Amino acid sequence: MINIAIDGPAGAGKSTIAKRVAAEKNYIYVDTGAMYRAMALYLYRLGIDPDDSAAISSHCGGADITIEYRDGVQVVLLAGENVNDYLRTPEVSDMASRTSVNGDVRVKLVQLQQELARRQNVVMDGRDIGTVVLPDAQVKIFLTASVEVRAMRRYLELMENDESADIDKIKAQIKERDERDMNRAISPLKQADDAVLVDTSDLTIDEVVDRILSIIDEKIGGGN
Ligand code: DC
C-alpha cells in the first residue's frame, strides 16, 4: 500500500491540501484530527474534566469510534452516530488539544489509523503520522506556515461564515495550541528526519498541491 504522511501545526493547510492530493492520486484521505476530536466529544459528553488524566484513561477505551467514507467524505461515527457536525466547535477543539496528550487515547487511535493504512492507499494528516503512526510511509511532508499567516487564514474563514473574530485572540490561541502540541511528552508535533519541509506562507493552495505531487512523483513515480 502507498502511505503518504502529512504533518504540521494547526492552520498550515493540512486538511485542504491532503484532501486535494488524495483526490488527485485517487487515494483515501484520512483526517486523524477528526478522530481525536471524536474522542474529545465522547469525553466531553461524559462530563470528564480535561485535566483529569486518570478519568480520561479509564473512559477512553469505551469510545466506539469508526470511520466510513460516504461519497468520498470521511464520516466519523461515535457508537454509530455521525458526529461530523459537532467536531469543529471551540469546546471540542479545546478538549481535543487537551485530551490528545493522554497516552491511552493515543494508543487506541493510532491502532485505528494504522489499520486504515494497512488496507488501502492513504494520504493521512495529523501531528505524528510520519514519526509514530506510519514511520515507513513512502512520502512524508511537514507542512508549516507562519503564525501570522495561519491566524489570517482562520480569521478569513470565520468572517466568511459571518462569525465575529479578533485576529489577536486567534493568534494567541494558535500559539497556545502549537505550544501544547509541540511540548507534550508523548508523540509531540515534530518533523520526521526524512520528511520534506513545505512552507505554505507565500504559496497558493494550487502551488502547494503541485509541489507535493511532484515530491510524490520523485519518490514513488507518477502511477497510482
Ligand atoms: O488537526 P486538528 O486541529 O483537527 O486536531 C485536533 C487536535 O488533535 C489537535 O489539538 C492536535 C490533536 N492531534 C494529535 O494530537 N495527533 C494527530 N495525529 C492529530 C491531531
Coordinates of C-alpha atoms and ligand atoms in Angstrom, one line a residue:
M1 CA 0.0 0.0 0.0
I2 CA 1.1 3.6 -0.6
N3 CA 1.2 5.7 2.5
I4 CA 1.6 9.5 2.4
A5 CA 2.1 11.3 5.7
I6 CA 1.4 15.0 6.1
D7 CA 2.1 16.5 9.5
G8 CA 2.2 20.1 10.7
P9 CA 0.7 22.6 13.1
A10 CA -3.0 23.8 13.1
G11 CA -3.8 26.2 10.2
A12 CA -0.9 25.2 7.9
G13 CA -3.5 24.0 5.4
K14 CA -3.0 20.3 6.0
S15 CA -6.6 19.1 5.5
T16 CA -7.3 21.2 2.4
I17 CA -4.0 20.1 0.9
A18 CA -4.2 16.4 1.9
K19 CA -7.7 16.2 0.6
R20 CA -6.7 17.6 -2.8
V21 CA -3.6 15.4 -3.0
A22 CA -5.7 12.3 -2.2
A23 CA -8.3 13.2 -4.9
E24 CA -5.5 13.7 -7.5
K25 CA -3.9 10.4 -6.7
N26 CA -7.2 8.6 -6.1
Y27 CA -6.1 7.6 -2.5
I28 CA -8.2 7.7 0.6
Y29 CA -7.9 10.8 2.8
V30 CA -7.6 10.1 6.5
D31 CA -8.1 13.0 8.8
T32 CA -6.7 11.9 12.2
G33 CA -7.5 15.2 13.9
A34 CA -11.2 14.3 13.4
M35 CA -10.6 11.1 15.4
Y36 CA -9.0 13.0 18.3
R37 CA -12.0 15.4 18.1
A38 CA -14.5 12.5 18.2
M39 CA -12.7 11.1 21.3
A40 CA -12.9 14.6 22.8
L41 CA -16.6 14.8 22.1
Y42 CA -17.2 11.4 23.7
L43 CA -15.3 12.5 26.9
Y44 CA -16.9 15.9 26.8
R45 CA -20.4 14.4 26.7
L46 CA -19.5 12.2 29.7
G47 CA -18.6 15.4 31.6
I48 CA -14.9 14.4 32.1
D49 CA -12.5 17.1 33.3
P50 CA -9.8 17.5 30.6
D51 CA -7.2 17.8 33.3
D52 CA -8.2 14.5 34.9
S53 CA -5.8 12.1 33.1
A54 CA -6.9 9.1 35.2
A55 CA -10.5 9.6 34.3
I56 CA -9.6 10.1 30.6
S57 CA -7.5 6.9 30.7
S58 CA -10.3 4.8 32.3
H59 CA -13.0 6.1 30.0
C60 CA -11.3 6.3 26.6
G61 CA -11.4 2.6 26.0
G62 CA -15.2 2.8 25.9
A63 CA -15.3 5.2 22.9
D64 CA -16.7 3.3 19.9
I65 CA -15.1 5.3 17.0
T66 CA -15.3 4.1 13.5
I67 CA -14.6 5.7 10.1
E68 CA -16.6 5.4 7.0
Y69 CA -16.4 7.1 3.6
R70 CA -19.6 8.4 2.1
D71 CA -19.3 10.0 -1.4
G72 CA -15.5 10.3 -0.7
V73 CA -16.0 12.2 2.5
Q74 CA -14.7 10.9 5.8
V75 CA -17.6 10.3 8.3
V76 CA -16.7 9.8 11.9
L77 CA -19.1 7.6 13.8
L78 CA -19.4 7.6 17.6
A79 CA -21.3 4.4 18.6
G80 CA -22.9 4.6 15.1
E81 CA -23.9 8.3 15.2
N82 CA -22.4 10.5 12.5
V83 CA -20.8 13.3 14.6
N84 CA -19.0 15.2 11.8
D85 CA -21.1 18.3 12.6
Y86 CA -20.0 18.5 16.2
L87 CA -16.3 18.2 15.8
R88 CA -15.3 21.8 15.0
T89 CA -16.8 23.7 17.9
P90 CA -14.4 25.7 20.1
E91 CA -15.3 23.4 23.1
V92 CA -14.4 20.3 21.2
S93 CA -11.2 21.9 19.7
D94 CA -10.0 22.8 23.1
M95 CA -11.0 19.4 24.6
A96 CA -9.2 17.6 21.7
S97 CA -6.0 19.6 22.3
R98 CA -6.1 18.7 26.0
T99 CA -7.2 15.0 25.8
S100 CA -4.8 14.1 22.9
V101 CA -1.9 14.4 25.3
N102 CA -3.1 11.2 27.0
G103 CA -1.1 8.1 26.2
D104 CA -4.1 5.7 26.4
V105 CA -6.1 7.9 24.0
R106 CA -3.2 7.9 21.5
V107 CA -2.6 4.1 21.6
K108 CA -6.2 3.5 20.8
L109 CA -6.4 6.0 17.9
V110 CA -3.0 5.1 16.5
Q111 CA -4.1 1.5 16.2
L112 CA -7.2 2.6 14.3
Q113 CA -5.1 4.8 11.9
Q114 CA -2.6 2.0 11.3
E115 CA -5.4 -0.4 10.4
L116 CA -6.8 2.1 7.8
A117 CA -3.4 2.5 6.2
R118 CA -2.8 -1.3 6.0
R119 CA -5.9 -1.8 4.0
Q120 CA -5.7 1.0 1.4
N121 CA -3.6 3.7 -0.2
V122 CA -3.9 6.7 2.1
V123 CA -2.9 10.4 2.5
M124 CA -3.1 10.8 6.2
D125 CA -2.7 14.1 8.0
G126 CA -2.0 14.8 11.7
R127 CA 0.8 15.6 14.0
D128 CA 2.7 12.3 14.5
I129 CA 2.0 10.4 11.3
G130 CA 5.5 10.5 9.8
T131 CA 7.1 9.9 13.2
V132 CA 4.8 7.4 15.0
V133 CA 1.8 6.2 13.1
L134 CA 3.4 5.5 9.7
P135 CA 7.1 5.5 10.2
D136 CA 7.6 3.6 6.9
A137 CA 5.4 5.9 4.8
Q138 CA 6.9 6.2 1.3
V139 CA 6.4 10.0 1.4
K140 CA 6.5 12.3 4.4
I141 CA 5.6 16.0 4.2
F142 CA 5.9 18.6 7.0
L143 CA 3.6 21.5 6.2
T144 CA 4.1 24.8 8.0
A145 CA 3.2 28.5 7.7
S146 CA 4.0 31.5 9.9
V147 CA 1.7 32.2 12.9
E148 CA 0.6 35.4 11.2
V149 CA -0.5 33.7 8.0
R150 CA -2.2 30.9 9.9
A151 CA -4.1 33.4 12.0
M152 CA -5.2 35.4 9.0
R153 CA -6.5 32.3 7.2
R154 CA -8.5 31.3 10.3
Y155 CA -9.8 34.9 10.6
L156 CA -10.9 35.0 6.9
E157 CA -12.6 31.6 7.4
L158 CA -14.6 32.9 10.4
M159 CA -15.5 36.1 8.6
E160 CA -16.8 34.1 5.6
N161 CA -19.2 32.3 8.0
D162 CA -20.3 35.7 9.4
E163 CA -18.8 35.0 12.7
S164 CA -17.1 37.7 14.7
A165 CA -13.4 37.3 15.0
D166 CA -10.5 39.0 16.7
I167 CA -7.2 38.5 15.0
D168 CA -5.0 39.0 18.1
K169 CA -7.1 36.5 20.0
I170 CA -6.8 33.9 17.2
K171 CA -3.1 34.4 17.1
A172 CA -2.8 33.8 20.8
Q173 CA -5.0 30.6 20.5
I174 CA -2.8 29.3 17.7
K175 CA 0.4 29.9 19.7
E176 CA -1.1 28.2 22.7
R177 CA -2.1 25.1 20.7
D178 CA 1.3 25.0 19.0
E179 CA 3.0 25.1 22.4
R180 CA 0.9 22.3 23.7
D181 CA 1.1 20.1 20.6
M182 CA 5.0 20.6 20.4
N183 CA 5.8 20.2 24.0
R184 CA 3.6 17.2 25.1
A185 CA 5.6 14.2 26.4
I186 CA 4.1 11.6 24.1
S187 CA 4.3 12.0 20.3
P188 CA 4.9 15.7 20.1
L189 CA 4.4 17.6 16.8
K190 CA 7.8 17.3 15.2
Q191 CA 9.2 17.0 11.7
A192 CA 10.4 13.4 10.9
D193 CA 14.0 13.2 9.9
D194 CA 13.1 12.0 6.4
A195 CA 10.1 14.4 5.9
V196 CA 10.2 17.2 3.3
L197 CA 9.5 20.7 4.7
V198 CA 7.0 22.7 2.8
D199 CA 6.3 26.3 4.0
T200 CA 2.9 27.4 2.7
S201 CA 3.1 31.0 3.9
D202 CA 3.7 32.5 0.5
L203 CA 2.2 29.8 -1.7
T204 CA -1.4 29.3 -3.1
I205 CA -3.2 26.0 -2.5
D206 CA -2.6 25.0 -6.1
E207 CA 1.1 25.7 -5.7
V208 CA 1.4 23.6 -2.6
V209 CA -0.6 20.7 -4.2
D210 CA 1.7 20.8 -7.3
R211 CA 4.8 20.8 -5.1
I212 CA 3.6 17.8 -3.1
L213 CA 2.5 15.9 -6.2
S214 CA 6.0 16.4 -7.7
I215 CA 7.6 15.2 -4.4
I216 CA 5.4 12.1 -4.6
D217 CA 6.4 11.5 -8.3
E218 CA 10.1 11.9 -7.3
K219 CA 9.8 9.3 -4.5
I220 CA 7.4 6.7 -6.0
G221 CA 6.9 7.6 -9.6
G222 CA 3.8 9.0 -11.3
G223 CA 1.5 6.0 -11.4
N224 CA -1.0 5.0 -8.7
Ligands
DC1 O1 -5.8 18.7 13.2 P1 -6.9 19.1 14.2 O2 -6.9 20.5 14.5 O3 -8.2 18.6 13.7 O4 -6.5 18.3 15.5 C1 -7.3 18.3 16.7 C2 -6.4 18.1 17.9 O5 -5.9 16.7 17.9 C3 -5.1 18.9 18.0 O6 -5.1 19.7 19.2 C4 -4.0 18.0 17.9 C5 -4.5 16.6 18.1 N1 -4.0 15.7 17.1 C6 -3.0 14.9 17.6 O7 -2.5 15.0 18.7 N2 -2.5 14.0 16.7 C7 -2.9 13.8 15.5 N3 -2.4 12.9 14.7 C8 -3.9 14.7 15.0 C9 -4.5 15.6 15.9

